[in-house]
Coordinates of C-alpha atoms and ligand atoms in Angstrom, one line a residue:
M13 CA 24.4 -26.0 50.3
H14 CA 23.1 -22.5 51.1
A15 CA 26.5 -21.5 52.6
L16 CA 28.4 -23.0 49.8
A17 CA 26.3 -21.1 47.3
S18 CA 26.7 -17.8 49.3
S19 CA 30.5 -18.3 49.5
R20 CA 30.6 -18.6 45.8
R21 CA 28.8 -15.3 45.2
P22 CA 31.0 -13.2 43.0
A23 CA 32.6 -10.0 44.2
Y24 CA 30.2 -7.1 43.9
P25 CA 29.7 -5.2 41.6
P26 CA 30.0 -8.2 39.4
N27 CA 31.7 -8.4 36.0
P28 CA 28.7 -8.7 33.7
L29 CA 30.7 -10.9 31.4
I30 CA 31.3 -13.5 34.2
R31 CA 27.7 -14.3 35.2
P32 CA 27.6 -17.3 37.5
A33 CA 25.6 -20.3 36.3
S34 CA 22.0 -19.8 37.4
L35 CA 22.1 -23.1 39.3
E36 CA 24.8 -21.8 41.6
S37 CA 23.1 -18.5 42.2
H38 CA 20.4 -17.8 44.8
D39 CA 19.7 -14.5 43.2
D40 CA 16.9 -13.7 40.9
P41 CA 18.7 -13.2 37.6
L42 CA 16.8 -10.0 37.0
A43 CA 17.7 -8.6 40.4
F44 CA 21.3 -9.3 39.5
V45 CA 20.9 -6.9 36.6
T46 CA 18.8 -4.3 38.3
R47 CA 20.5 -4.2 41.7
P48 CA 21.8 -0.7 42.5
P49 CA 25.5 -0.2 42.4
L50 CA 27.3 -0.7 45.7
H51 CA 29.2 2.5 45.9
E52 CA 26.5 4.9 44.7
S53 CA 26.9 8.6 45.6
P54 CA 23.7 10.5 46.8
Q55 CA 23.5 12.3 43.5
E56 CA 23.7 9.0 41.5
R57 CA 21.1 7.5 43.8
Q58 CA 18.8 10.4 43.2
A59 CA 19.3 10.2 39.5
R60 CA 18.7 6.5 39.4
L61 CA 15.5 6.8 41.5
R62 CA 14.2 9.5 39.2
A63 CA 15.0 7.3 36.1
E64 CA 13.3 4.3 37.8
H65 CA 10.3 6.4 38.6
D66 CA 10.1 7.7 35.0
A67 CA 10.4 4.2 33.6
R68 CA 7.6 3.0 35.9
L69 CA 5.3 5.8 34.8
H70 CA 6.2 5.0 31.2
S71 CA 5.4 1.3 31.7
E72 CA 2.1 2.1 33.5
A73 CA 1.2 4.4 30.6
I74 CA 1.8 1.6 28.1
D75 CA -0.3 -0.8 30.3
A76 CA -3.1 1.8 30.4
K77 CA -3.0 2.3 26.7
L78 CA -3.1 -1.4 26.0
S79 CA -6.0 -1.8 28.4
L80 CA -7.8 1.1 26.7
E81 CA -7.3 -0.5 23.3
R82 CA -8.7 -3.8 24.6
D83 CA -11.7 -1.9 26.0
Q84 CA -12.2 -0.1 22.7
I85 CA -12.1 -3.4 20.7
R86 CA -14.6 -4.9 23.1
R87 CA -16.9 -1.9 22.8
R88 CA -16.5 -1.8 19.1
K89 CA -17.4 -5.4 18.8
A90 CA -20.4 -5.0 21.1
A91 CA -21.5 -2.1 18.9
G92 CA -21.4 -4.4 15.9
E93 CA -18.4 -2.9 14.3
V94 CA -17.3 -4.6 11.0
K95 CA -13.6 -5.0 10.5
L96 CA -12.6 -5.7 6.9
L97 CA -9.1 -6.5 5.8
L98 CA -8.2 -5.9 2.2
L99 CA -5.5 -8.4 1.3
G100 CA -3.7 -9.5 -1.9
Q101 CA -0.5 -9.0 -3.8
A102 CA 0.8 -5.6 -5.0
E103 CA -1.2 -4.0 -7.8
S104 CA -4.2 -6.3 -7.1
G105 CA -6.6 -3.4 -6.6
K106 CA -6.9 -3.1 -2.8
S107 CA -6.5 0.7 -2.6
T108 CA -8.8 1.0 -5.6
L109 CA -11.5 -0.8 -3.7
Q110 CA -10.8 1.4 -0.7
K111 CA -11.4 4.4 -3.0
Q112 CA -14.7 2.9 -4.1
F113 CA -15.7 2.6 -0.5
Q114 CA -14.8 6.2 -0.1
F115 CA -16.9 7.2 -3.1
L116 CA -19.8 5.3 -1.8
Y117 CA -19.7 6.1 1.9
A118 CA -17.6 9.3 2.3
P119 CA -17.8 11.2 -1.0
H120 CA -17.0 14.5 0.7
S121 CA -13.6 13.2 1.9
I122 CA -12.5 12.3 -1.6
N123 CA -13.6 15.7 -2.8
N124 CA -11.2 17.2 -0.2
E125 CA -8.4 15.2 -1.7
R126 CA -9.2 15.7 -5.3
T127 CA -6.5 18.4 -6.0
S128 CA -3.8 16.3 -4.3
W129 CA -4.4 13.5 -6.8
R130 CA -3.0 15.7 -9.5
A131 CA 0.5 15.2 -8.2
V132 CA 0.1 11.4 -8.3
I133 CA -1.3 11.6 -11.9
F134 CA 1.5 13.8 -13.1
L135 CA 4.1 11.5 -11.6
N136 CA 2.3 8.5 -13.2
I137 CA 2.5 10.2 -16.6
I138 CA 6.2 11.1 -16.2
R139 CA 7.0 7.4 -15.2
S140 CA 4.9 6.1 -18.1
I141 CA 6.7 8.4 -20.6
K142 CA 10.1 7.1 -19.3
V143 CA 8.9 3.5 -19.7
V144 CA 8.0 4.2 -23.3
F145 CA 11.4 5.8 -24.0
D146 CA 13.3 3.0 -22.3
A147 CA 11.4 0.4 -24.5
V148 CA 11.9 2.5 -27.6
F149 CA 15.7 2.9 -27.2
L150 CA 16.2 -0.6 -26.0
N151 CA 14.5 -2.0 -29.1
L152 CA 16.3 0.4 -31.4
D153 CA 19.6 -0.7 -29.9
L154 CA 18.7 -4.4 -30.2
R155 CA 17.7 -3.9 -33.9
E156 CA 21.0 -2.1 -34.6
Q157 CA 22.9 -4.8 -33.0
A158 CA 21.1 -7.5 -34.9
H159 CA 21.6 -5.5 -38.1
S160 CA 25.4 -5.1 -37.6
N161 CA 25.6 -8.9 -36.8
Q162 CA 24.1 -9.6 -40.2
R163 CA 26.8 -7.3 -41.7
R164 CA 24.3 -5.7 -44.0
P165 CA 25.6 -2.9 -46.2
A166 CA 25.5 0.5 -44.6
S167 CA 22.8 1.6 -47.0
S168 CA 20.3 -1.0 -45.9
T169 CA 16.8 0.6 -45.8
S170 CA 15.7 -0.7 -42.4
N171 CA 18.7 0.9 -40.7
I172 CA 18.0 4.2 -42.3
S173 CA 14.4 4.1 -41.1
D174 CA 15.6 3.2 -37.6
D175 CA 17.9 6.2 -37.7
V176 CA 15.0 8.4 -38.5
I177 CA 12.9 6.9 -35.7
R178 CA 15.8 7.4 -33.3
L179 CA 16.2 11.0 -34.3
D180 CA 12.4 11.5 -33.9
M181 CA 12.5 10.0 -30.4
I182 CA 15.5 12.1 -29.3
N183 CA 13.7 15.3 -30.4
I184 CA 10.4 14.3 -28.7
K185 CA 12.4 13.5 -25.5
A186 CA 14.2 16.8 -25.6
R187 CA 10.9 18.7 -25.9
L188 CA 9.5 16.7 -22.9
E189 CA 12.5 17.2 -20.7
P190 CA 11.1 20.3 -18.8
F191 CA 8.2 18.1 -17.8
L192 CA 10.2 15.0 -17.0
Q193 CA 12.5 16.8 -14.7
F194 CA 9.7 17.2 -12.1
E195 CA 9.9 13.5 -11.3
D196 CA 12.1 13.8 -8.2
R197 CA 10.3 16.8 -6.8
L198 CA 6.9 15.2 -7.1
A199 CA 8.1 11.9 -5.7
S200 CA 9.7 13.5 -2.7
Q201 CA 6.6 15.6 -2.0
L202 CA 4.4 12.6 -2.1
I203 CA 6.5 10.4 0.1
G204 CA 7.1 13.3 2.5
G205 CA 10.9 13.2 2.1
I206 CA 11.2 9.5 3.2
Q207 CA 13.9 7.6 1.4
L208 CA 12.8 4.2 0.3
S209 CA 15.3 2.0 -1.3
S210 CA 12.8 -0.8 -1.9
A211 CA 10.5 1.2 -4.2
T212 CA 10.7 -0.3 -7.6
P213 CA 12.4 2.2 -9.9
K214 CA 10.4 1.0 -12.9
K215 CA 7.1 2.5 -11.7
G216 CA 6.6 2.4 -8.0
F217 CA 6.8 4.9 -5.2
Y218 CA 5.5 4.0 -1.8
V219 CA 3.4 6.3 0.3
R220 CA 1.9 6.0 3.7
S221 CA -1.7 6.7 4.4
G222 CA -2.5 10.4 4.7
W223 CA 0.1 11.3 2.0
Q224 CA -2.5 13.8 0.6
W225 CA -1.7 16.1 3.5
N226 CA 2.0 16.2 2.7
L227 CA 1.1 18.4 -0.2
P228 CA 1.0 22.2 0.1
H229 CA -2.7 23.3 -0.1
R230 CA -3.8 26.8 -0.4
S231 CA -5.0 27.9 3.0
D232 CA -8.0 29.7 1.6
R233 CA -9.3 26.7 -0.3
S234 CA -12.9 26.0 0.3
H235 CA -13.8 22.4 -0.3
T236 CA -17.4 23.4 -0.5
D237 CA -16.6 25.0 -3.8
I238 CA -16.6 21.6 -5.4
T239 CA -20.2 20.9 -6.0
N240 CA -20.3 17.8 -8.2
L241 CA -18.0 14.8 -8.1
G242 CA -15.5 15.3 -10.9
R243 CA -16.8 18.7 -11.8
P244 CA -15.0 21.3 -9.6
S245 CA -16.4 24.8 -9.7
T246 CA -13.2 26.2 -8.5
T247 CA -10.4 27.4 -10.8
E248 CA -7.8 27.4 -8.1
L249 CA -4.8 25.2 -8.7
D250 CA -2.7 23.5 -6.1
E251 CA 0.5 25.5 -5.5
M252 CA 2.9 22.8 -6.2
T253 CA 1.3 21.3 -9.2
E254 CA 0.4 24.6 -10.8
P255 CA 3.7 25.2 -12.6
I256 CA 3.8 21.5 -13.6
L257 CA 0.4 21.7 -15.1
G258 CA 1.6 24.8 -17.0
I259 CA 4.4 22.8 -18.6
L260 CA 2.2 19.8 -19.2
I261 CA -0.2 22.0 -21.1
E262 CA 2.8 23.1 -23.3
C263 CA 4.0 19.5 -24.0
G264 CA 0.7 17.6 -24.0
G265 CA 0.7 17.5 -27.8
E266 CA 4.2 15.9 -27.7
I267 CA 3.0 13.2 -25.3
H268 CA 0.2 12.5 -27.7
T269 CA 2.6 12.3 -30.6
L270 CA 4.8 9.8 -28.7
R271 CA 1.8 7.6 -27.7
T272 CA 0.5 7.5 -31.3
H273 CA 3.9 7.2 -33.0
A274 CA 3.9 4.3 -35.4
F275 CA 7.0 2.7 -33.8
V276 CA 5.5 2.9 -30.3
Q277 CA 2.3 1.4 -31.6
R278 CA 4.2 -1.4 -33.2
L279 CA 6.0 -2.1 -29.9
I280 CA 2.7 -2.2 -28.1
Q281 CA 1.1 -4.5 -30.6
S282 CA 4.0 -6.9 -30.6
R283 CA 4.0 -6.8 -26.8
K284 CA 7.6 -5.6 -26.7
L285 CA 6.2 -2.6 -24.8
K286 CA 3.7 -3.6 -22.0
L287 CA 2.3 -0.5 -20.5
D288 CA 0.6 -0.9 -17.1
E289 CA -3.1 -0.2 -17.4
W290 CA -2.9 3.1 -15.6
S291 CA 0.0 4.3 -17.8
D292 CA -1.9 3.7 -20.9
Y293 CA -5.0 5.3 -19.4
F294 CA -3.3 8.5 -18.6
L295 CA -1.3 8.7 -21.9
V296 CA -4.5 8.0 -23.9
N297 CA -6.3 10.8 -21.9
I298 CA -3.5 13.3 -22.1
R299 CA -5.3 15.9 -24.2
R300 CA -8.0 16.1 -21.6
I301 CA -5.5 16.3 -18.7
A302 CA -3.2 18.8 -20.3
T303 CA -5.7 21.6 -20.1
P304 CA -6.0 24.7 -17.9
N305 CA -7.8 24.1 -14.6
Y306 CA -7.5 20.3 -14.9
M307 CA -9.1 18.6 -11.9
P308 CA -8.9 14.8 -11.6
T309 CA -12.2 13.0 -12.3
D310 CA -13.4 10.0 -10.3
S311 CA -12.2 7.8 -13.0
D312 CA -8.7 9.5 -12.9
I313 CA -8.5 9.0 -9.1
L314 CA -9.4 5.3 -9.4
R315 CA -6.7 4.8 -12.0
A316 CA -4.0 6.8 -10.3
R317 CA -1.3 4.5 -8.9
V318 CA 0.5 4.8 -5.6
Q319 CA 1.9 1.8 -3.8
T320 CA 0.7 1.5 -0.2
M321 CA 3.3 1.3 2.5
G322 CA 2.4 -0.4 5.7
I323 CA -1.3 -0.5 6.8
S324 CA -3.8 2.2 6.5
E325 CA -7.1 2.3 8.4
H326 CA -10.2 3.9 7.0
Q327 CA -13.4 4.4 8.9
F328 CA -16.9 4.5 7.3
T329 CA -20.3 4.7 8.7
V330 CA -22.4 2.2 6.8
S331 CA -26.2 2.1 6.9
Q332 CA -27.6 -1.3 7.9
N333 CA -29.3 -1.3 4.6
G334 CA -26.0 -1.0 2.8
V335 CA -26.8 2.5 1.5
G336 CA -29.5 5.0 2.2
P337 CA -31.2 5.8 5.5
G338 CA -31.4 3.4 8.4
S339 CA -29.4 2.7 11.5
S340 CA -25.7 2.7 10.8
L341 CA -22.7 0.6 11.7
P342 CA -19.1 1.6 12.0
W343 CA -16.9 -0.2 9.4
L344 CA -13.2 -0.3 9.7
L345 CA -11.3 -1.0 6.5
Y346 CA -7.6 -2.0 6.6
D347 CA -5.7 -1.4 3.3
V348 CA -2.3 -3.1 3.3
G349 CA 0.9 -2.9 1.2
G350 CA 0.8 -6.1 -0.9
S351 CA 4.5 -6.5 -2.1
R352 CA 6.3 -9.5 -0.6
G353 CA 8.5 -7.3 1.7
Q354 CA 5.4 -6.0 3.4
R355 CA 3.3 -9.0 4.0
H356 CA 4.8 -9.8 7.4
T357 CA 3.0 -6.6 8.7
W358 CA -0.5 -8.0 8.1
A359 CA -0.7 -10.7 10.9
P360 CA -1.3 -8.4 13.9
F361 CA -4.5 -7.2 12.1
F362 CA -6.0 -10.6 11.7
E363 CA -7.4 -10.8 15.2
D364 CA -11.0 -9.6 15.5
A365 CA -11.4 -9.4 11.7
T366 CA -15.0 -9.8 10.5
A367 CA -14.1 -10.6 6.9
V368 CA -11.2 -10.6 4.5
I369 CA -11.6 -9.2 1.0
F370 CA -8.9 -11.0 -1.0
M371 CA -8.0 -9.5 -4.4
A372 CA -6.8 -11.9 -7.0
P373 CA -6.1 -10.2 -10.4
I374 CA -6.3 -13.3 -12.6
S375 CA -5.7 -11.0 -15.7
A376 CA -2.1 -11.0 -14.6
F377 CA -1.6 -14.6 -15.8
D378 CA 1.1 -13.4 -18.2
Q379 CA 2.9 -11.2 -15.7
Y380 CA 5.7 -11.8 -13.1
L381 CA 6.3 -10.2 -9.7
D382 CA 8.3 -7.0 -9.6
E383 CA 10.0 -8.5 -6.5
D384 CA 10.9 -11.8 -8.2
Y385 CA 10.8 -12.0 -12.0
R386 CA 10.6 -15.8 -11.8
V387 CA 7.3 -15.9 -10.1
N388 CA 4.1 -15.8 -12.1
R389 CA 1.6 -13.3 -10.5
V390 CA -1.4 -15.7 -10.6
Q391 CA 0.7 -18.4 -9.0
D392 CA 1.8 -15.9 -6.2
S393 CA -1.8 -14.9 -5.7
L394 CA -3.0 -18.5 -5.3
E395 CA -0.2 -19.3 -2.9
L396 CA -0.9 -16.2 -0.9
F397 CA -4.6 -17.0 -0.7
G398 CA -3.7 -20.5 0.5
Q399 CA -1.6 -19.0 3.3
I400 CA -4.5 -16.6 4.3
V401 CA -7.2 -19.3 4.4
E402 CA -5.0 -21.6 6.3
N403 CA -4.1 -19.0 8.9
E404 CA -5.4 -20.2 12.3
L405 CA -6.4 -16.6 13.3
L406 CA -8.6 -16.4 10.2
R407 CA -10.2 -19.8 10.6
D408 CA -13.7 -18.5 11.2
V409 CA -13.4 -15.3 9.2
H410 CA -15.5 -14.9 6.1
M411 CA -13.6 -14.7 2.9
V412 CA -14.7 -12.5 0.0
L413 CA -12.7 -13.3 -3.1
F414 CA -12.6 -10.6 -5.8
F415 CA -11.1 -11.7 -9.1
S416 CA -10.1 -8.2 -10.0
K417 CA -9.5 -6.8 -13.5
S418 CA -11.7 -9.5 -14.9
L419 CA -15.3 -8.2 -15.2
F420 CA -17.0 -8.9 -18.5
S421 CA -20.5 -7.4 -18.6
I422 CA -22.8 -9.6 -20.7
W423 CA -25.5 -6.9 -20.3
R424 CA -23.4 -4.3 -22.0
S425 CA -22.1 -6.7 -24.7
M426 CA -24.8 -5.9 -27.3
L427 CA -24.6 -2.2 -26.8
T428 CA -21.0 -1.1 -26.4
S429 CA -17.5 -1.7 -27.7
M430 CA -15.1 -4.2 -26.1
E431 CA -13.5 -1.1 -24.4
D432 CA -16.6 -0.4 -22.3
K433 CA -17.9 -3.9 -21.6
A434 CA -14.7 -5.8 -20.7
D435 CA -11.8 -5.4 -18.3
I436 CA -8.2 -6.5 -18.8
L437 CA -8.7 -10.3 -18.7
A438 CA -11.2 -10.4 -21.5
K439 CA -9.3 -7.9 -23.6
K440 CA -6.1 -9.9 -23.3
L441 CA -7.8 -13.1 -24.3
E442 CA -9.4 -11.4 -27.3
Q443 CA -6.0 -10.2 -28.4
G444 CA -4.9 -13.8 -28.5
V445 CA -2.7 -13.9 -25.4
E446 CA -2.7 -17.6 -24.5
V447 CA -3.1 -18.7 -20.9
T448 CA -1.3 -22.0 -21.5
R449 CA 1.9 -20.3 -22.6
Y450 CA 2.2 -18.9 -19.0
I451 CA 0.3 -21.5 -17.0
T452 CA 1.2 -24.8 -18.5
S453 CA -1.3 -26.8 -16.4
Y454 CA -4.0 -25.0 -18.4
G455 CA -3.2 -27.4 -21.1
T456 CA -5.4 -27.5 -24.2
R457 CA -8.5 -26.0 -22.7
P458 CA -10.2 -23.3 -24.9
N459 CA -8.7 -19.9 -24.4
T460 CA -12.1 -18.3 -23.8
Y461 CA -13.2 -16.0 -21.0
H462 CA -15.6 -18.4 -19.4
E463 CA -13.2 -21.3 -19.5
V464 CA -10.3 -19.3 -18.1
C465 CA -12.5 -17.8 -15.3
A466 CA -13.8 -21.3 -14.3
Y467 CA -10.3 -22.7 -14.3
F468 CA -8.8 -20.1 -12.0
K469 CA -11.9 -20.0 -9.7
E470 CA -11.8 -23.8 -9.2
H471 CA -8.1 -23.5 -8.1
F472 CA -8.8 -20.8 -5.6
M473 CA -11.9 -22.6 -4.2
K474 CA -9.9 -25.8 -3.8
M475 CA -7.4 -23.9 -1.6
C476 CA -10.2 -22.8 0.7
T477 CA -11.8 -26.3 0.8
R478 CA -8.4 -27.8 1.7
A479 CA -7.8 -25.2 4.4
D480 CA -11.2 -25.7 5.9
K481 CA -10.6 -29.5 6.0
K482 CA -7.3 -28.9 7.8
H483 CA -8.9 -26.5 10.3
A484 CA -11.7 -29.1 11.0
E485 CA -9.2 -31.9 11.4
A486 CA -7.1 -29.8 13.8
K487 CA -10.1 -28.9 15.8
V488 CA -11.1 -32.6 16.1
A489 CA -7.6 -33.5 17.1
K490 CA -7.6 -30.8 19.7
L491 CA -10.9 -32.0 21.1
A492 CA -9.6 -35.6 21.2
G493 CA -6.5 -34.4 23.0
K494 CA -8.7 -32.8 25.7
G495 CA -10.8 -36.0 26.0
Y496 CA -14.0 -34.5 24.6
I497 CA -14.1 -37.1 21.9
H498 CA -12.8 -40.6 21.4
S499 CA -9.7 -40.5 19.3
S500 CA -11.2 -43.0 16.9
S501 CA -14.0 -40.6 16.1
S502 CA -11.6 -38.0 14.8
T503 CA -11.5 -40.0 11.6
Q504 CA -15.2 -39.5 11.2
I505 CA -14.6 -36.1 9.7
H506 CA -13.6 -37.9 6.6
R507 CA -16.9 -39.8 6.3
P508 CA -18.7 -39.0 3.1
G509 CA -21.5 -37.6 5.2
A510 CA -19.3 -35.4 7.2
M511 CA -17.5 -33.8 4.2
K512 CA -20.4 -34.1 1.8
N513 CA -21.4 -30.5 1.9
A514 CA -17.8 -29.3 1.5
S515 CA -17.2 -31.4 -1.6
S516 CA -20.6 -30.5 -3.1
S517 CA -19.4 -27.0 -3.6
K518 CA -22.0 -25.0 -5.4
Q519 CA -20.6 -23.8 -8.8
S520 CA -22.2 -20.5 -9.9
N521 CA -21.8 -18.4 -13.0
A522 CA -18.9 -16.0 -13.4
N523 CA -20.6 -13.1 -11.6
G524 CA -22.3 -15.3 -9.0
K525 CA -21.7 -15.8 -5.4
D526 CA -20.9 -19.0 -3.7
N527 CA -20.8 -20.5 -0.3
I528 CA -18.5 -23.4 -0.7
N529 CA -18.5 -24.4 2.9
G530 CA -21.5 -26.4 3.7
K531 CA -22.2 -26.9 7.3
R532 CA -20.2 -29.8 8.6
D533 CA -20.4 -32.0 11.7
V534 CA -17.6 -32.2 14.1
N535 CA -18.3 -35.4 16.0
G536 CA -17.8 -34.4 19.6
K537 CA -18.9 -36.3 22.7
E538 CA -21.6 -33.9 23.5
K539 CA -22.9 -33.9 19.9
E540 CA -22.9 -37.7 19.9
K541 CA -25.2 -37.4 23.0
D542 CA -27.4 -34.7 21.7
G543 CA -27.4 -35.7 18.1
P544 CA -25.5 -33.9 15.4
K545 CA -25.6 -30.1 15.8
E546 CA -25.0 -27.7 13.1
E547 CA -21.7 -25.9 13.4
Y548 CA -21.0 -22.4 12.2
K549 CA -18.5 -22.2 9.4
R550 CA -17.0 -19.3 7.5
A551 CA -18.4 -18.4 4.1
L552 CA -16.6 -17.8 0.9
F553 CA -18.1 -15.4 -1.6
T554 CA -16.6 -14.9 -5.1
H555 CA -17.0 -12.1 -7.5
F556 CA -15.5 -11.3 -10.9
T557 CA -14.9 -7.6 -10.7
S558 CA -13.5 -4.4 -12.3
M559 CA -12.4 -2.1 -9.5
V560 CA -12.4 0.8 -11.8
D561 CA -16.0 0.3 -12.8
T562 CA -17.8 2.3 -10.2
K563 CA -21.4 1.1 -10.9
S564 CA -20.6 -2.6 -10.8
T565 CA -18.2 -2.3 -7.8
Q566 CA -20.6 -0.4 -5.7
K567 CA -23.3 -3.0 -6.4
I568 CA -20.9 -5.6 -5.3
I569 CA -20.0 -3.7 -2.1
V570 CA -23.7 -3.5 -1.2
A571 CA -24.0 -7.2 -2.0
V572 CA -21.0 -8.0 0.2
H573 CA -22.4 -5.9 3.0
D574 CA -25.8 -7.8 2.8
S575 CA -24.0 -11.2 2.8
L576 CA -21.9 -10.4 5.8
L577 CA -24.9 -9.1 7.6
R578 CA -26.8 -12.3 6.9
E579 CA -23.8 -14.5 7.9
S580 CA -23.4 -12.7 11.2
L581 CA -27.1 -13.1 11.9
K582 CA -26.8 -16.8 11.2
H583 CA -23.8 -16.9 13.5
A584 CA -25.7 -15.2 16.3
K585 CA -28.5 -17.7 16.0
L586 CA -26.0 -20.6 16.2
L587 CA -24.3 -19.3 19.3
Ligands
GTP620 N1 -8.6 -2.1 -15.2 C1 -8.5 -2.3 -13.9 N2 -7.6 -1.7 -13.2 C2 -7.5 -1.9 -11.9 C3 -8.4 -2.8 -11.2 N3 -8.1 -2.8 -9.9 C4 -7.1 -2.0 -9.8 N4 -6.7 -1.4 -11.0 C5 -5.6 -0.5 -11.2 O1 -4.4 -1.2 -10.9 C6 -3.5 -0.3 -10.3 C7 -3.1 -0.8 -8.9 O2 -4.2 -0.8 -8.0 P1 -4.0 -0.5 -6.5 O3 -5.4 -0.5 -5.9 O4 -3.1 0.6 -6.3 O5 -3.3 -1.9 -6.0 P2 -2.9 -2.3 -4.5 O6 -3.4 -3.7 -4.4 O7 -3.4 -1.3 -3.6 O8 -1.3 -2.3 -4.6 P3 -0.3 -2.1 -3.4 O9 -0.7 -0.9 -2.6 O10 1.1 -2.0 -4.0 O11 -0.3 -3.4 -2.5 C8 -4.2 1.1 -10.2 O12 -3.8 1.9 -11.1 C9 -5.7 0.7 -10.4 O13 -6.4 1.7 -11.1 C10 -9.4 -3.5 -12.0 O14 -10.2 -4.3 -11.5 N5 -9.4 -3.2 -13.4
MG621 MG1 -2.4 -0.1 -2.3

């Protein structure tokens, strides 16, 4: 057999296309590939050996790096490091929450970036103006078309007024042109010259973390000049944005005229023009922004919109008391890009996570994904949350669910206007936007803030309960497979007693916090012997939030910190 196999060995060097079947070969298939050529010259041999040596060094360096990373993870864990993942669809508020962390735990760093945010804000304003013009001219064209279809006489009044509006708009656009033409330059500075075909032309431009440092800064800038958050003492302007600000100052009045134009107002009220929240914010605030020495305030920075590309890591040192003095813990925050095309990059970060903060902007019930106009944004959010809670790697990871853009402050309700006390969800409902028109399963329920919040919350909580049940069943099945429990006992997980805590989910008020996962028994052999033992389960906390409201968000961050600390202490006791 051996001789037969040897005699069949192909002529050497072999034709790589005629590889003998491995059953016939006595050679290691890898050796077949890596074997040195038969008629190698001394120079070729030397070059090959050098290349092999370099490859070995490279491979050893990779091994060493991996081992170092593993050591670092082990050490970080031992030091009590908290690893938080911010997950959720695009525009859900992940980066805004990350900015809030920065305001709370590293305010100096955001001061250093303050000037850079002007570029983002100017670009946001340019894109918003373009969205307004697109809607204006589209609607004028549609009206003209409808008018000509009706074959009205040329002297019809509505057509004349439309002609006046069109002329008005053309004139405003011409006066804004010098400002609008900075769009490409700003975008390319912000994304560092990277070409991204997937960026949505409507509003988006992606940036990687650290984009702030792509911008040219004055080398003599002293960050210590900025004494108060939002109140810079310096009059220096960023080199690149300086000329742009000059032009913005000249045409700020025109932007205000555009935003307050009766036709634009009518389009907004009839919802034929839907401006994103940040667009409207910057257009409304244009008189303040278009002034000499403009420096973004905290609120401007929170509203400024850039789409995250990939994953960015942020490190904070957090006092054990949440804020203030006391021993501190390292916190790692991972902010991810939330558009559909980027979600596959999240999984490698699931390992070792302490908690996931999932952002679900339920105010988007009347919106559709930029990536797929057929998919409702709340539906997408719910499905995405389902995938996250069902993920095996996140089985024991605490979930913090933020219903973003949906805070309604009861405490402020007597004192302030709707503008100050409510975020997007409550405002939409007050304007009469009906949930049932977009989410048909909402049925005939009242279109009130509390009903809508309770309805969405119930659906998200059900997702988590269902996932926990699946994880528990999988665990029981696994134990049964290993012979730790009798297969018949795997069904015991369904006993009312076993699932009682899970089903008796505590319902709290809109701003409350829940732990929907009661402690459940997994009926293992050992436990049958020792009596039922409490098993550690992940917790789910829910909050209705407004990420742009610094006071309430920072309170929630501290509350989340306390809850996670409490949970990890409980975990430690149960180990
Ligand atoms: N009114 C209001 N606006 C919010 C809230 N959260 C975020 N925003 C705004 O929504 C926009 C999008 O927020 P981001 O934090 O950039 O969204 P993201 O989840 O990081 O999006 P991607 O990076 O694309 O995945 C920003 O302009 C924010 O200011 C909120 O709770 N209320
Ligand atoms: Mg982001």
